[in-house]
Coordinates of C-alpha atoms in Angstrom, one line a residue:
X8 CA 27.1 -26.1 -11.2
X9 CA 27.9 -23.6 -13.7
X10 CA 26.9 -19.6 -13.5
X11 CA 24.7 -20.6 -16.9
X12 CA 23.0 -23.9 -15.7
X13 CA 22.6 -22.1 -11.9
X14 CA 21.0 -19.2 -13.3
X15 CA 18.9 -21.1 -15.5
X16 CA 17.0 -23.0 -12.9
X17 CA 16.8 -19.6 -10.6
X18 CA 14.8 -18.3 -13.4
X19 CA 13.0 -21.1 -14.6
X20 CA 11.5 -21.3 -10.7
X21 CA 11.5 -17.3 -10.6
X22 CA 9.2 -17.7 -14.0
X23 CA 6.7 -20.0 -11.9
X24 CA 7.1 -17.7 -9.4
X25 CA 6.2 -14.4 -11.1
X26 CA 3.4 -16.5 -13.4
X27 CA 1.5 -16.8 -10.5
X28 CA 2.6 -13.3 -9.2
X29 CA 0.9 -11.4 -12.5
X30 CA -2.0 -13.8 -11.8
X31 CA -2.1 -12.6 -8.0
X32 CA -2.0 -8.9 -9.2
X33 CA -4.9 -9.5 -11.9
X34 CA -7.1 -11.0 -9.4
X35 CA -6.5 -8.4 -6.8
X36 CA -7.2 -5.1 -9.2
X37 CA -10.3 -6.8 -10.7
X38 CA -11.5 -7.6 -6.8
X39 CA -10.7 -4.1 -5.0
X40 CA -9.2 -1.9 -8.2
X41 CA -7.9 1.1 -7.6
X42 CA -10.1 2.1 -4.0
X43 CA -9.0 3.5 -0.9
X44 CA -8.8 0.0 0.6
X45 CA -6.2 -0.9 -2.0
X46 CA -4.1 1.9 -1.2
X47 CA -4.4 1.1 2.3
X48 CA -3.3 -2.3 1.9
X49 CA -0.2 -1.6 -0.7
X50 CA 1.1 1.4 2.0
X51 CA 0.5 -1.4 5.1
X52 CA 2.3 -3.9 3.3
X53 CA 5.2 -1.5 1.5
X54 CA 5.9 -1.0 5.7
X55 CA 7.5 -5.0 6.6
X56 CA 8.1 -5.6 3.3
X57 CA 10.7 -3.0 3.3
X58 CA 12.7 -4.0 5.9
X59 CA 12.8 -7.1 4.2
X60 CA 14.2 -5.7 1.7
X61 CA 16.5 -3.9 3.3
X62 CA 17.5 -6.9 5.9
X63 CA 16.5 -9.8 5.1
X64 CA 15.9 -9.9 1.2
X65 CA 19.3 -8.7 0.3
X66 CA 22.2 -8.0 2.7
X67 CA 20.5 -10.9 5.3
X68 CA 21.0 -13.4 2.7
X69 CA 23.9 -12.3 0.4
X70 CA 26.3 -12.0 4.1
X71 CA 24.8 -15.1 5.1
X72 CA 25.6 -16.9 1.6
X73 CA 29.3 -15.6 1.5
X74 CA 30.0 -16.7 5.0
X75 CA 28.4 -20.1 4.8
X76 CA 29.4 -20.8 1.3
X77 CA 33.5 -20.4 2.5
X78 CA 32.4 -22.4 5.7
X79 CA 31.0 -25.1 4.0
X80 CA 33.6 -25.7 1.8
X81 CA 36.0 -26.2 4.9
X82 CA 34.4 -27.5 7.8
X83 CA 30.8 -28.9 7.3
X84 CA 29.9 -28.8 10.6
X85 CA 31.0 -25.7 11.6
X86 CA 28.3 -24.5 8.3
X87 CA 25.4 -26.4 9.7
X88 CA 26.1 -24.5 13.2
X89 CA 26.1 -21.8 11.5
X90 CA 22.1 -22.1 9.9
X91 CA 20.8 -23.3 13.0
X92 CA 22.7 -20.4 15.2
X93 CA 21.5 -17.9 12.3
X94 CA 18.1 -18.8 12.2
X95 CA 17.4 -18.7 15.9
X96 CA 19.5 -15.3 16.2
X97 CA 17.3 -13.6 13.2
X98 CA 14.1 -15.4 14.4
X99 CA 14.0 -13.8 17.9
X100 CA 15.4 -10.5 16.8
X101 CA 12.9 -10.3 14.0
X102 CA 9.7 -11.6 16.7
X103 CA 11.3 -8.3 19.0
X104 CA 11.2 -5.9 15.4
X105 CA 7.7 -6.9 15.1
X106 CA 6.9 -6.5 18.1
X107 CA 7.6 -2.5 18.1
X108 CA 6.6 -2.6 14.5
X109 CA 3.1 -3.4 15.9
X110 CA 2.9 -0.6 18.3
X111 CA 4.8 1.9 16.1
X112 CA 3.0 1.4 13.0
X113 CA 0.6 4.6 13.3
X114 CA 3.7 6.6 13.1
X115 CA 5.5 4.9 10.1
X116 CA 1.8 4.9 8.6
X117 CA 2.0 8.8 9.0
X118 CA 5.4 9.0 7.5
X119 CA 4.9 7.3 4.0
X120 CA 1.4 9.4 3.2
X121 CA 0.6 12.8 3.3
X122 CA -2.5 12.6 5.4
X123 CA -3.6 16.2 3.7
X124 CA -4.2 14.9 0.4
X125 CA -5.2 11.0 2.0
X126 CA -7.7 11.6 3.9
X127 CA -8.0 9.7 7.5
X128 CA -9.7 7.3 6.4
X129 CA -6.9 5.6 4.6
X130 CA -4.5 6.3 7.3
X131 CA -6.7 4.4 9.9
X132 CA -7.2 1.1 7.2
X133 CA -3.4 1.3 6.7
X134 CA -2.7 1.5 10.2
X135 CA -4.6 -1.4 10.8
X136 CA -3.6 -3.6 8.1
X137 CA 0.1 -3.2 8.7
X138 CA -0.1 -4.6 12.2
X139 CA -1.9 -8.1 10.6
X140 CA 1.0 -7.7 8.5
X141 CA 4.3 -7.2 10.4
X142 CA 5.1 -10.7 11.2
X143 CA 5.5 -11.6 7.7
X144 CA 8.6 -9.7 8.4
X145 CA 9.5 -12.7 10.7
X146 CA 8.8 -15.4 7.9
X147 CA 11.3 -13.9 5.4
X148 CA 13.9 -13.4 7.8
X149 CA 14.3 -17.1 7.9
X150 CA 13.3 -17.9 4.5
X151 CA 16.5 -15.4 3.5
X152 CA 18.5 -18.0 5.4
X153 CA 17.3 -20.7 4.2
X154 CA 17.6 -19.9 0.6
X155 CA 21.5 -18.7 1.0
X156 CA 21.7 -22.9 2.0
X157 CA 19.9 -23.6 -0.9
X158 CA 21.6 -21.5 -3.0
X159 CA 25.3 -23.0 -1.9
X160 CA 23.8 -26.7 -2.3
X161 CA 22.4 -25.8 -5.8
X162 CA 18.7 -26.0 -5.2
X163 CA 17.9 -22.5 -6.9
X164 CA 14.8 -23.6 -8.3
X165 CA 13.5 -24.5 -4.8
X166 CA 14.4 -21.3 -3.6
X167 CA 13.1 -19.4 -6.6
X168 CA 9.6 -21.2 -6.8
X169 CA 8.7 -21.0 -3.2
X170 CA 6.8 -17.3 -3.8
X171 CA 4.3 -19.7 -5.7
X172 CA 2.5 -20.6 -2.0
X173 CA 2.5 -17.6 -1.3
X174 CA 0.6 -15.9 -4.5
X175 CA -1.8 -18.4 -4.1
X176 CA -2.7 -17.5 -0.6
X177 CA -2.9 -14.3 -1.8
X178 CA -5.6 -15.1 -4.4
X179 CA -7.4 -17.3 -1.9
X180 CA -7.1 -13.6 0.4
X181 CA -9.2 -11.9 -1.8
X182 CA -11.6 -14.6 -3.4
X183 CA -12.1 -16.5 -0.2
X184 CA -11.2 -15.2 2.9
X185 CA -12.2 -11.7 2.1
X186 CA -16.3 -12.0 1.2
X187 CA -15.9 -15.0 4.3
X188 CA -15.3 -12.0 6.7
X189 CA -17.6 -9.7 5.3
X190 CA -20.7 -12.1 6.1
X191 CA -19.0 -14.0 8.8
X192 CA -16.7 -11.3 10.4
X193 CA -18.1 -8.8 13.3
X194 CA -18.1 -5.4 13.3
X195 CA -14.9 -5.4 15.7
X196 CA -13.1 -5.8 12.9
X197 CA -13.8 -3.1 10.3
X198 CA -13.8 -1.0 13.8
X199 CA -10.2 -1.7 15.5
X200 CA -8.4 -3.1 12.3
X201 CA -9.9 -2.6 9.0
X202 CA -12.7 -2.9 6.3
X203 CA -13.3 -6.8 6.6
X204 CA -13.0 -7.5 2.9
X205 CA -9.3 -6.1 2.7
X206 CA -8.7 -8.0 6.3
X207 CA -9.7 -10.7 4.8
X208 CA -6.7 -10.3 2.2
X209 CA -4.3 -9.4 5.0
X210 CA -4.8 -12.5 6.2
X211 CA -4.2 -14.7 3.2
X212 CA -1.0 -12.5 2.9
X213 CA 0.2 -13.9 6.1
X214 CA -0.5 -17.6 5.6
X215 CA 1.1 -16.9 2.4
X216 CA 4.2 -16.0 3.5
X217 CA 4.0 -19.2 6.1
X218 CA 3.8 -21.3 3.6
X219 CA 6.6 -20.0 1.5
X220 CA 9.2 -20.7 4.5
X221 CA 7.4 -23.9 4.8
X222 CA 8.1 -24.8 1.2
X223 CA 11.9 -23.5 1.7
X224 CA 12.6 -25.3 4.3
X225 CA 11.8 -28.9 2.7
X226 CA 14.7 -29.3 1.1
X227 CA 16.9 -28.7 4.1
X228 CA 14.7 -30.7 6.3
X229 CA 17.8 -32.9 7.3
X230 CA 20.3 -30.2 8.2
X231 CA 17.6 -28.7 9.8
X232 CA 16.5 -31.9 11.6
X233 CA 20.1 -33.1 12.7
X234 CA 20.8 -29.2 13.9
X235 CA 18.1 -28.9 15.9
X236 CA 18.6 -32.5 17.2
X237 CA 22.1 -31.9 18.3
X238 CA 20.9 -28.5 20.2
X239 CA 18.4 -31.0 21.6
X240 CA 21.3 -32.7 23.4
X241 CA 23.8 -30.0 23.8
X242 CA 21.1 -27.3 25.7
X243 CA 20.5 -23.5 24.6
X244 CA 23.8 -21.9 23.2
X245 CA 25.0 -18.8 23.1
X246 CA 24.4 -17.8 18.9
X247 CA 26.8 -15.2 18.9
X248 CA 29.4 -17.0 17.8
X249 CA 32.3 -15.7 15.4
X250 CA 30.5 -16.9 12.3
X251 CA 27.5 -15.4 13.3
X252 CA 29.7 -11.8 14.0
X253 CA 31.6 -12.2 10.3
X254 CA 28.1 -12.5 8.6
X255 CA 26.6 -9.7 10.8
X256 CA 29.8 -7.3 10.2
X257 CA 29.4 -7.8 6.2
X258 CA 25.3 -7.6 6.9
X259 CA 25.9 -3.9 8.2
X260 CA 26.8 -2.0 6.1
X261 CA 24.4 -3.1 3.2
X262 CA 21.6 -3.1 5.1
X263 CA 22.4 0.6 5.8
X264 CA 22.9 0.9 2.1
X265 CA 19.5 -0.8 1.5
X266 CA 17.9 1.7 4.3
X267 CA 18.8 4.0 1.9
X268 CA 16.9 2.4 -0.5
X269 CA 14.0 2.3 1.5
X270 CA 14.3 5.8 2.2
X271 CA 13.9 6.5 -1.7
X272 CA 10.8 4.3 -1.3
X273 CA 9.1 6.3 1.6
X274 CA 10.0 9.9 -0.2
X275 CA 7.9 8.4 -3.3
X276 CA 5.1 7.1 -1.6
X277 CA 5.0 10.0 0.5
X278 CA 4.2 11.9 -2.9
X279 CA 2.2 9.1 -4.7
X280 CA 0.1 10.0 -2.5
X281 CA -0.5 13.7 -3.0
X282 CA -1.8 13.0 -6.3
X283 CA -4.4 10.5 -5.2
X284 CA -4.6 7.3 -3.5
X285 CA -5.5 6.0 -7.3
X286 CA -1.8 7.1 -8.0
X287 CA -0.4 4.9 -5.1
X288 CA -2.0 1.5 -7.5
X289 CA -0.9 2.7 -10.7
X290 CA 3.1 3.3 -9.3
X291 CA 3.1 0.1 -7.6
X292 CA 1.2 -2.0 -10.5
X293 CA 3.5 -0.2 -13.1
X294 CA 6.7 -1.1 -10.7
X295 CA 5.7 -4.9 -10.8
X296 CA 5.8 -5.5 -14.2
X297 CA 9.3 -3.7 -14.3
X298 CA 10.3 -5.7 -11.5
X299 CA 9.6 -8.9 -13.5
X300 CA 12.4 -9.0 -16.1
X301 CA 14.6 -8.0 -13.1
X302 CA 13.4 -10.6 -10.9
X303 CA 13.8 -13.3 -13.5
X304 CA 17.2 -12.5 -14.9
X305 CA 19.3 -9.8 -12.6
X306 CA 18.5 -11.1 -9.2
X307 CA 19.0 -14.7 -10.5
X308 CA 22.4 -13.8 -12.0
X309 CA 23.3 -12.3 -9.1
X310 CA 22.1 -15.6 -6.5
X311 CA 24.1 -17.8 -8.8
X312 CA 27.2 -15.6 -9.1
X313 CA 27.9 -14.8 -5.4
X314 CA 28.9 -18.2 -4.1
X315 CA 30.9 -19.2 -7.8
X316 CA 32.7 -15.8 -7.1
X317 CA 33.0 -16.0 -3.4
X318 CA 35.0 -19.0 -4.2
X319 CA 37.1 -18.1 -7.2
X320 CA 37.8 -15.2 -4.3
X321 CA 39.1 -17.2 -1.0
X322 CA 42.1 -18.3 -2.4
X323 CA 43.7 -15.3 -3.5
X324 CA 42.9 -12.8 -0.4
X325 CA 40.2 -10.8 -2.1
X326 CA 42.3 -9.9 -5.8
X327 CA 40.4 -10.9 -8.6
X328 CA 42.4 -13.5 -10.7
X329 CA 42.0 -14.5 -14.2
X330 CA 39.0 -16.9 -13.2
X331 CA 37.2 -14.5 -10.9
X332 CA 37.7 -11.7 -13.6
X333 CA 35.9 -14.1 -16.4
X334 CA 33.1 -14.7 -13.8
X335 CA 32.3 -11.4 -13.2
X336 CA 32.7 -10.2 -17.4
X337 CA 30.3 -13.4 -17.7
X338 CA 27.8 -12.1 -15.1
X339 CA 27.5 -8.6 -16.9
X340 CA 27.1 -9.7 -20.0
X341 CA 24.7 -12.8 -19.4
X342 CA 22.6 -9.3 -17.8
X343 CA 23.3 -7.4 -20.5
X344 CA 21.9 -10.0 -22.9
X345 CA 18.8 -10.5 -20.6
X346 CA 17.9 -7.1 -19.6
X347 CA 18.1 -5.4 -22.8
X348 CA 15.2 -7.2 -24.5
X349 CA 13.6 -6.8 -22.0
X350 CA 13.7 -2.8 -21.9
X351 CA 12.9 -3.1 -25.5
X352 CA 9.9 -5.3 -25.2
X353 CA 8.7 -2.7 -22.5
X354 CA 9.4 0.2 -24.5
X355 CA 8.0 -0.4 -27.4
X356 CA 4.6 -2.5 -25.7
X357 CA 4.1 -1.4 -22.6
X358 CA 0.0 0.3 -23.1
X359 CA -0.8 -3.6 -24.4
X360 CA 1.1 -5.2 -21.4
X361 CA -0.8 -3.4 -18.9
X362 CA -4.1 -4.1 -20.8
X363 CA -3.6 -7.6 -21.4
X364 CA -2.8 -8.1 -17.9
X365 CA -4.6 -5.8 -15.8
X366 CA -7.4 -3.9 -17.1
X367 CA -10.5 -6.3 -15.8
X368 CA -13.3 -6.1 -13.2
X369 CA -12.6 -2.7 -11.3
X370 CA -9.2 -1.6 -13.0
X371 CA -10.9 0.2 -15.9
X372 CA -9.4 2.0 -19.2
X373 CA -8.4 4.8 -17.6
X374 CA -6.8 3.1 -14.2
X375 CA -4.7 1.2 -17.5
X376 CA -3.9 4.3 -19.3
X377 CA -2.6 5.7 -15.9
X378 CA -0.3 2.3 -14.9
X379 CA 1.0 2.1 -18.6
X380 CA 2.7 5.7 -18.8
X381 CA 4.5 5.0 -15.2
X382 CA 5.7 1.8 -17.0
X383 CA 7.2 4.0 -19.7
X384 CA 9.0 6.3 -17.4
X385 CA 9.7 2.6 -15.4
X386 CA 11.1 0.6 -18.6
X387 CA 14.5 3.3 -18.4
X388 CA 15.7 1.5 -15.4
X389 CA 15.6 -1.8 -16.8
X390 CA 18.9 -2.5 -17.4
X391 CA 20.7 -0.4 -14.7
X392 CA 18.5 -2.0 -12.2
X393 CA 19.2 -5.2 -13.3
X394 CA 23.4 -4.6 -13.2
X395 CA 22.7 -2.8 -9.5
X396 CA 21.8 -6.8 -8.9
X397 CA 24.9 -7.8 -9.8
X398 CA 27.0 -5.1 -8.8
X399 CA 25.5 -5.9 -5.4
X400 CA 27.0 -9.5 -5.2
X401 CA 30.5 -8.1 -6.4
X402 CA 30.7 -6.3 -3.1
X403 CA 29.7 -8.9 -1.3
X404 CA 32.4 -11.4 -2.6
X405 CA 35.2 -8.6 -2.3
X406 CA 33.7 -7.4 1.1
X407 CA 33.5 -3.9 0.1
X408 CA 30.2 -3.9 1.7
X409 CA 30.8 0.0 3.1
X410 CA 31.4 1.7 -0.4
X411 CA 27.3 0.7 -1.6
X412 CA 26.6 2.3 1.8
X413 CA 28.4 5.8 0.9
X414 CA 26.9 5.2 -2.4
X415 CA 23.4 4.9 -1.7
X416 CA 22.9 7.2 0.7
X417 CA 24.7 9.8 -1.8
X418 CA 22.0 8.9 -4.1
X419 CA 18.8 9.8 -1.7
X420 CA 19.0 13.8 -2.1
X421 CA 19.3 13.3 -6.1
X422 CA 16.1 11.4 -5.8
X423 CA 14.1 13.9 -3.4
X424 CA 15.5 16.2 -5.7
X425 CA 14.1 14.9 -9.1
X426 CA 10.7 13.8 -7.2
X427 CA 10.1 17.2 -6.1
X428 CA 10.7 19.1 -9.7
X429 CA 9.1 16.0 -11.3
X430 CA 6.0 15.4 -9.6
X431 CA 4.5 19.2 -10.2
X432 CA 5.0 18.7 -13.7
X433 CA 3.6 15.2 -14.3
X434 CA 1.7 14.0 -11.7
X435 CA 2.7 10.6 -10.4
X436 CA 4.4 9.6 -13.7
X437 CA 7.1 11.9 -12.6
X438 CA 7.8 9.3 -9.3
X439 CA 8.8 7.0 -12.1
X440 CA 10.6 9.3 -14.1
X441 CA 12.8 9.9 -10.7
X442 CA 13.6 6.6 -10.1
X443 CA 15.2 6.1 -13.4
X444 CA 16.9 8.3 -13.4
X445 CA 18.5 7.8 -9.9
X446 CA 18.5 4.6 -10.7
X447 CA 20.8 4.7 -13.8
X448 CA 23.2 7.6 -11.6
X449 CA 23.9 4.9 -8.6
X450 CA 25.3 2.7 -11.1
X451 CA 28.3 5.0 -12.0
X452 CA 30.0 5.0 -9.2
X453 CA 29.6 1.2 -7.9
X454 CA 30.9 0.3 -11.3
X455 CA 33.8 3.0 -10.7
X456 CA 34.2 0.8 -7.4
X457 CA 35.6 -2.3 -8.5
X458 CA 38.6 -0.1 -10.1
X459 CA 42.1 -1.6 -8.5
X460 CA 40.9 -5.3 -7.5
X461 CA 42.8 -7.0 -10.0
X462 CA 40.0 -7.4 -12.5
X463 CA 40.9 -7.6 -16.2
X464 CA 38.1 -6.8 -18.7
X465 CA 38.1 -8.4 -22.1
X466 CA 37.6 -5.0 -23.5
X467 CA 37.5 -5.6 -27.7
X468 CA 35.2 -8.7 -26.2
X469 CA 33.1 -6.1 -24.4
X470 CA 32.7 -3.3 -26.9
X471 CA 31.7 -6.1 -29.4
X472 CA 28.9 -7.4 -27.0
X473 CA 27.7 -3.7 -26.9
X474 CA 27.8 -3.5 -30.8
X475 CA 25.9 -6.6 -31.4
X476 CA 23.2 -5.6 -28.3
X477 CA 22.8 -1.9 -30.1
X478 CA 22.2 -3.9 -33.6
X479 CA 19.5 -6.7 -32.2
X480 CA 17.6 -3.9 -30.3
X481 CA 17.3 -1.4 -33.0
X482 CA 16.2 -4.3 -35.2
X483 CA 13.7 -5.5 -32.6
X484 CA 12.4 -2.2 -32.1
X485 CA 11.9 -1.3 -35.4
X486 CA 10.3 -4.8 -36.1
X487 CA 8.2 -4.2 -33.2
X488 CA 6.9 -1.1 -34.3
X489 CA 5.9 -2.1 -37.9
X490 CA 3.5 -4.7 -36.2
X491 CA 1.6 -1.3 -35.0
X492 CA 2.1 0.4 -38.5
X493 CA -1.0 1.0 -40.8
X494 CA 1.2 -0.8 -43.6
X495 CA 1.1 -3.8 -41.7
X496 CA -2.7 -4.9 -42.2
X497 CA -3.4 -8.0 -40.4
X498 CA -1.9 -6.6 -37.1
X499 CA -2.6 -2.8 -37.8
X500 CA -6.5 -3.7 -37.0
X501 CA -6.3 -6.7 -34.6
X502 CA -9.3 -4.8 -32.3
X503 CA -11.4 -5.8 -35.1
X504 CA -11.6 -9.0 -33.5
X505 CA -14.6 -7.8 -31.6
X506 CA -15.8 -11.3 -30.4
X507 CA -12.3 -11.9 -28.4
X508 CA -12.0 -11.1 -24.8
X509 CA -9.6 -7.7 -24.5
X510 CA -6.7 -9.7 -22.7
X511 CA -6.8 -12.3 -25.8
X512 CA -6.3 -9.6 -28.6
X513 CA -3.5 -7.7 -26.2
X514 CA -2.1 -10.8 -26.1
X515 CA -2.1 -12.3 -29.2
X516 CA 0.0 -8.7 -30.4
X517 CA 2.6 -9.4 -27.3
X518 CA 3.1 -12.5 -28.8
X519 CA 3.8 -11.6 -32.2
X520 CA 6.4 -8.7 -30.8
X521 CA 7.7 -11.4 -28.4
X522 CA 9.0 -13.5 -31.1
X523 CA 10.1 -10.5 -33.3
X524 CA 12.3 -9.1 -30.2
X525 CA 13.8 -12.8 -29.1
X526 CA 14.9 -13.7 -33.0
X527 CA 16.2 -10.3 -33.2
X528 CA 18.2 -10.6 -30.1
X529 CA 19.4 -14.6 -30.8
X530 CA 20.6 -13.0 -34.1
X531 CA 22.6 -10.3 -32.5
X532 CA 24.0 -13.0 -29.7
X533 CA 24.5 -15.7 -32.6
X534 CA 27.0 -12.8 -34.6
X535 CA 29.1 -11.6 -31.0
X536 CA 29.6 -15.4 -30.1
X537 CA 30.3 -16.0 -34.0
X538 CA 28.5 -18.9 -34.0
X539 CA 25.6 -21.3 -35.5
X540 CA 22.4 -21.8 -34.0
X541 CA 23.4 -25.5 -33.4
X542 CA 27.0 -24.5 -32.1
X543 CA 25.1 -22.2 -29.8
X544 CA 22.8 -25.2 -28.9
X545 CA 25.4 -27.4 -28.1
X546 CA 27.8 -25.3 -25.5
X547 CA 24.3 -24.7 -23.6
X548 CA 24.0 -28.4 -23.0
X549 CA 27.4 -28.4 -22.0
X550 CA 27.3 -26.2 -19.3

């Protein structure tokens, strides 16, 4: 399957994905808004979620996907051995993680909020709601597995849709389970865990992520059935076999690179929440919608690449060739192409965006005003988050998994740096402001990286791509901006339409700019491919 087609159906299931994701975070600002409880349930669930991140999300999976993808391609067998040793290795190591995660959590708790500005009130719901919600650190552990098998067999929409069970368990969280405990529930739990209407969300959270590994796992259900079978027969084995050592060994270092990320991540909350817990809702709200561009486009260019690239890779002892070097040009374009509309689009609308899809029940005008300048200072990281994606897989496929470490933890005193000036001057917009720009500085030197693996850049190709990108998004922002101007009537007073619901009018303006910015940019990708809208047509359905 081509890079194209591959990252196609990774974003067409990442779209369903995040659909239901924007209508999850809707439903749970208009339930609990911007309250304690919320806070206390973002900080609990920031705690499992990253070490996902930083083990199972991204270096889990990607080390798993290069390993299995060169195994399978050799010796079958030997792959399926591998997934079934894998998942029972990270499946009792993650129940032993939780385990002290459970008993540990009132110190990690104390560590991500400053309990001086918080209050103990917050601490104690927090506490309480990140033990519910540790073993979800168990359930994406496996999934990560199981998607790098999907991803090798080509089922990337099957990997990239399964989040849809578990926004909808969210949802049923708060409009079910949540007023269920809070009539039903006793007064042991608003005691020894949490307020029963957030517990009641907790809850739907977990299921939720149960259901997602449920809904990975279908496609595999043979491998998995035939592995487990044969282990059946065989009796317990030792799974710390050599495969299982490679993956763990290429696993290391990026997970120590990702702990630096998630370093980054407690710093920030740490001060989100010295201006408020309010503040803690409008970074992470803000941080979603930037993480949906990203999500749709750089991490599904980035699945798709790593086991083409791993491949184009095996056969010449880690040098890029001619094929390996298209692949990667390819990749950072096809990102290029993706990301910078969207940083455009954000740019130029983001006030409307959070409006349209936020501002309802208890997230009021001013909780949208607040989430809609973070998402400014957010939108700057757009594209260089989006390439980190990429860049990420690279490393993988060359194994140069210990340079992203170096680099990332390089990174962490530039970003405690720029939070501390930043966040005395503008309040918890400065957080976002910081993470752009750290954001944009880690990318210099993992592009710098790849210098001296063989790779050969089309370079009058590339500068060309730039030129036709800097064209389409100054034309897109400019035609953006005159749907906003007072010499553009019809749009200029579209909050006349005082009869329409808020999120209809926000939307109906998104719309118009969402057209504007995608004909802009097919007209600067239809002048660097030098091509006809049904030329372009036609080499899409061919690959």
């Amino acid at each position: 399957m081509s890079l194209a087609r591959s990252s196609l159906w990774f974003a067409a299931g990442t779209l369903l994905s995040r659909l239901t994701g924007l209508f999850r975070d809707r439903t749970l600002l208009s339930v609990f808004g911007t309250s304690e409880m919320m806070s206390g349930f973002i900080i609990a669930f920031r705690i499992p979620n990253m070490l996902r991140e930083m083990l199972a999300e991204g270096a889990l999976g990607s080390s798993f996907t290069k390993v299995y993808s060169g195994l399978d391609s050799q010796d079958p067998e030997r792959a399926k051995r591998l997934l079934i040793d894998s998942l029972i290795l990270v499946g009792l190591s993650s129940i032993f993680i939780c385990a002290i995660g459970i008993l540990a959590a009132p110190m990690m708790v104390r560590l991500m909020t400053s309990e001086a500005d918080s209050g103990q009130s917050l601490i104690m719901t927090a506490t309480g709601l990140t033990r519910i919600l540790f073993p979800f650190l168990t359930f994406m552990s496996l999934g990560a597995i199981i998607s790098g098998a999907l991803h090798k067999k080509g089922s990337f929409f099957v990997s990239s849709s399964s989040p849809v069970f578990f926004n909808m368990m969210n949802i049923t969280g708060a409009l079910y389970f949540s007023p269920l405990l809070e009539t039903y529930g006793g007064d042991w739990i608003a005691r020894w865990i949490a307020p029963k209407t957030i517990t009641g969300l907790a809850i739907g959270v977990l299921l939720g992520g149960l259901g997602q590994l449920i809904a990975q796992s279908y496609d595999l259900r043979q491998d998995l059935y035939q592995g487990f079978l044969n282990l059946k027969k065989t009796g317990f084995r030792n799974p710390w076999t050599p495969d299982v050592k490679h993956m763990l060994l290429l696993m290391a270092p990026m997970a120590l690179a990702a702990g630096g990320g998630q370093i980054k991540t407690v710093v920030n909350n740490y001060f989100a929440t010295t201006q408020g817990p309010s503040a803690v809702v409008w970074l992470d709200s803000a941080f979603r919608l930037l993480h949906l561009p990203v999500g749709l486009f750089g991490i599904a260019i980035s699945a798709a690449v790593l086991p083409s690239l791993s491949r184009a890779l095996a056969s010449t002892g880690g040098i890029a060739n001619q094929s390996a070097s298209q692949e990667i040009q390819k990749a950072v374009e096809m990102v290029l192409w993706l990301m910078t509309p969207c940083f455009v689009f954000l740019l130029v609308n983001h006030q409307d965006l959070v409006a349209c899809l936020y501002q309802s029940g208890k997230f009021g005008v001013e909780d949208s005003y607040q989430t809609s300048r973070a998402l400014f200072a957010y939108s700057f990281a757009t594209i260089s988050y989006g390439l980190s994606r990429v860049m990420t897989s690279f490393y993988f496929a060359f194994e140069r998994t210990k340079f992203a470490f170096f680099v990332s933890f390089g990174n962490i005193s530039l970003n405690l740096l720029a939070n501390w000036i930043m966040v005395d001057r503008f309040g918890h917009v400065g957080l976002a402001w910081g993470y752009s720009l750290t954001q944009g500085v880690s990318l210099v030197p993992m592009i710098w990286g790849m210098t001296g693996r063989g790779i050969q850049i089309d370079r009058r190709k590339f500068l060309r791509c730039l030129c036709s990108l800097a064209f389409a998004a100054a034309f897109g922002g400019l035609g953006m901006g005159f749907l906003r101007s007072e010499w553009f009537v019809p749009l200029a007073h579209y909050e006349g339409f005082a009869g329409l619901p808020l999120w209809l009018q926000k939307g109906f303006l998104l719309c118009c700019s969402s057209l504007i910015c995608c004909l802009s940019f097919a007209g600067g990708l239809l002048i660097y491919l030098k091509k006809n809208p049904y030329q372009l047509f036609q080499s899409l359905r061919s690959n």
